[in-house]
Coordinates of C-alpha atoms in Angstrom, one line a residue:
M1 CA -122.9 -108.6 -83.3
A2 CA -122.7 -107.3 -79.7
F3 CA -122.2 -110.8 -78.4
Q4 CA -119.3 -111.3 -80.8
I5 CA -117.7 -108.1 -79.6
L6 CA -118.1 -109.2 -76.0
I7 CA -116.6 -112.5 -76.7
N8 CA -113.7 -110.8 -78.5
L9 CA -113.1 -108.5 -75.5
I10 CA -113.2 -111.5 -73.1
I11 CA -110.6 -113.3 -75.3
A12 CA -108.4 -110.2 -75.3
V13 CA -108.6 -109.8 -71.5
T14 CA -107.9 -113.6 -71.0
W15 CA -104.9 -113.3 -73.3
A16 CA -103.5 -110.4 -71.3
F17 CA -104.1 -112.4 -68.1
L18 CA -102.3 -115.5 -69.5
Q19 CA -99.4 -113.3 -70.6
N20 CA -99.3 -111.9 -67.1
S21 CA -98.8 -108.5 -68.7
F22 CA -101.5 -105.9 -68.8
T23 CA -100.1 -103.6 -71.5
A24 CA -102.0 -102.2 -74.5
S25 CA -99.9 -104.2 -76.9
H26 CA -100.8 -107.5 -75.2
F27 CA -104.5 -106.5 -75.1
F28 CA -104.4 -105.5 -78.8
F29 CA -102.7 -108.8 -79.7
G30 CA -105.3 -110.7 -77.8
Y31 CA -108.0 -108.8 -79.6
V32 CA -106.5 -109.8 -82.9
V33 CA -106.4 -113.4 -81.7
G34 CA -110.0 -113.1 -80.8
I35 CA -110.9 -111.8 -84.3
L36 CA -109.1 -114.8 -85.8
I37 CA -110.9 -117.3 -83.5
L38 CA -114.3 -115.7 -84.4
F39 CA -113.4 -115.7 -88.1
I40 CA -112.6 -119.4 -87.9
L41 CA -115.8 -120.2 -85.9
R42 CA -118.0 -118.4 -88.3
K43 CA -117.7 -121.4 -90.7
F44 CA -118.9 -123.8 -88.0
L45 CA -121.6 -121.7 -86.3
I46 CA -124.3 -119.7 -88.1
F47 CA -123.7 -116.1 -87.5
D48 CA -122.5 -113.1 -89.5
F49 CA -118.9 -112.1 -88.7
Y50 CA -119.0 -108.6 -87.1
M51 CA -115.8 -107.4 -88.7
D52 CA -117.7 -107.5 -92.1
R53 CA -119.9 -104.7 -90.8
V54 CA -116.9 -102.8 -89.3
W55 CA -115.2 -103.0 -92.7
A56 CA -118.4 -101.8 -94.4
L57 CA -118.5 -98.8 -92.0
V58 CA -114.9 -98.0 -92.9
K59 CA -115.8 -98.1 -96.6
L60 CA -118.8 -95.8 -95.9
L61 CA -116.6 -93.3 -94.1
F62 CA -114.0 -93.4 -96.9
L63 CA -116.8 -93.0 -99.5
F64 CA -118.2 -90.0 -97.6
F65 CA -114.7 -88.4 -97.4
V66 CA -114.2 -88.9 -101.2
E67 CA -117.6 -87.4 -102.0
L68 CA -116.9 -84.5 -99.6
V69 CA -113.7 -83.7 -101.4
K70 CA -115.4 -84.0 -104.9
S71 CA -118.3 -81.8 -103.8
N72 CA -116.0 -79.2 -102.3
I73 CA -114.2 -79.0 -105.6
D74 CA -117.5 -78.6 -107.5
V75 CA -118.7 -75.8 -105.2
I76 CA -115.4 -74.0 -105.5
K77 CA -115.7 -74.2 -109.3
I78 CA -119.2 -72.7 -109.1
I79 CA -118.1 -69.9 -106.8
L80 CA -115.0 -69.0 -108.8
S81 CA -116.6 -69.1 -112.2
P82 CA -117.2 -65.6 -113.6
K83 CA -120.7 -66.4 -114.9
L84 CA -123.1 -68.6 -113.1
K85 CA -123.9 -71.5 -115.4
N86 CA -125.1 -73.9 -112.7
K87 CA -128.7 -75.2 -112.6
T88 CA -130.0 -75.3 -109.1
G89 CA -133.0 -77.5 -108.4
I90 CA -134.8 -79.8 -106.2
V91 CA -134.7 -83.6 -106.7
A92 CA -137.0 -86.2 -105.2
V93 CA -135.0 -89.3 -104.4
E94 CA -137.0 -92.4 -103.6
T95 CA -134.9 -94.6 -101.3
R96 CA -134.8 -98.3 -101.0
L97 CA -133.8 -98.1 -97.4
D98 CA -136.1 -99.6 -94.8
S99 CA -135.6 -98.2 -91.3
K100 CA -135.9 -94.6 -90.2
L101 CA -132.3 -94.7 -88.9
E102 CA -131.0 -95.6 -92.4
I103 CA -133.0 -92.9 -94.1
T104 CA -131.9 -90.3 -91.6
L105 CA -128.3 -91.4 -92.1
L106 CA -128.7 -91.0 -95.8
A107 CA -130.3 -87.5 -95.4
G108 CA -127.5 -86.5 -93.0
L109 CA -124.7 -87.6 -95.4
I110 CA -126.4 -85.8 -98.2
S111 CA -126.7 -82.6 -96.1
L112 CA -123.1 -82.8 -95.0
T113 CA -121.7 -82.7 -98.5
P114 CA -121.4 -79.2 -99.8
G115 CA -123.8 -78.0 -102.4
T116 CA -126.6 -80.3 -101.4
I117 CA -129.1 -80.3 -98.5
S118 CA -132.0 -82.6 -97.6
M119 CA -135.0 -80.4 -97.4
D120 CA -138.0 -82.7 -96.5
F121 CA -139.3 -86.2 -96.5
S122 CA -142.5 -87.5 -98.1
D123 CA -145.4 -88.6 -96.0
N124 CA -144.4 -92.2 -96.1
G125 CA -140.8 -91.3 -95.4
K126 CA -139.4 -93.1 -98.5
T127 CA -138.7 -90.0 -100.6
I128 CA -136.1 -87.4 -99.7
Y129 CA -136.3 -84.0 -101.3
I130 CA -132.8 -82.7 -102.0
H131 CA -131.8 -79.2 -103.1
S132 CA -128.6 -79.0 -105.0
L133 CA -126.5 -76.1 -106.4
D134 CA -125.9 -77.8 -109.7
I135 CA -128.0 -80.5 -111.3
P136 CA -127.0 -81.0 -114.9
D137 CA -128.9 -84.4 -115.0
K138 CA -131.5 -85.3 -112.4
E139 CA -131.6 -89.0 -113.2
K140 CA -127.8 -89.2 -113.0
M141 CA -127.8 -87.5 -109.6
I142 CA -130.5 -89.9 -108.3
E143 CA -128.6 -92.9 -109.7
Q144 CA -125.3 -91.6 -108.1
I145 CA -127.0 -91.4 -104.7
H146 CA -128.4 -94.9 -105.1
N147 CA -125.1 -96.3 -106.1
T148 CA -122.9 -94.6 -103.5
F149 CA -124.4 -93.6 -100.2
E150 CA -127.5 -95.8 -100.3
R151 CA -125.6 -99.0 -101.2
A152 CA -122.9 -98.3 -98.6
I153 CA -125.6 -97.8 -95.9
M154 CA -127.3 -101.0 -96.8
E155 CA -124.0 -102.9 -96.4
V156 CA -123.5 -101.4 -92.9
T157 CA -127.0 -102.1 -91.7
K158 CA -127.7 -105.4 -93.4

């Protein structure tokens, strides 16, 4: 992936040199030309196109933003309700992620959403213990974490 970014930057700089204009617009256009060249070459050479990971990262950030807004609304509902009907609890989420970086990213994203916090890891590091302000269904919460954050992290780090 880093090699593709370097080639893309070289193509962009070469484009700016050939245009004899060193403006940001010519560099950006050259960068787009480099992306198109690498996109075409991916069919002839065997490598993963790096923009796929960039797109997966954008999707992860968008997913986090959506979950952040939804969890803020849920916390506001809990705070403003006259009677506390929420069920706080601790959930053990066993993750399918492999590396420590992926598991740490998952724990960080969970902790950054209001109403939840990653408390601890198991000895093997594959289970994250999460405290939540409201857990109506533990299995549904675990499934939601697997289907949202964990799947998006796997797409980024594949």
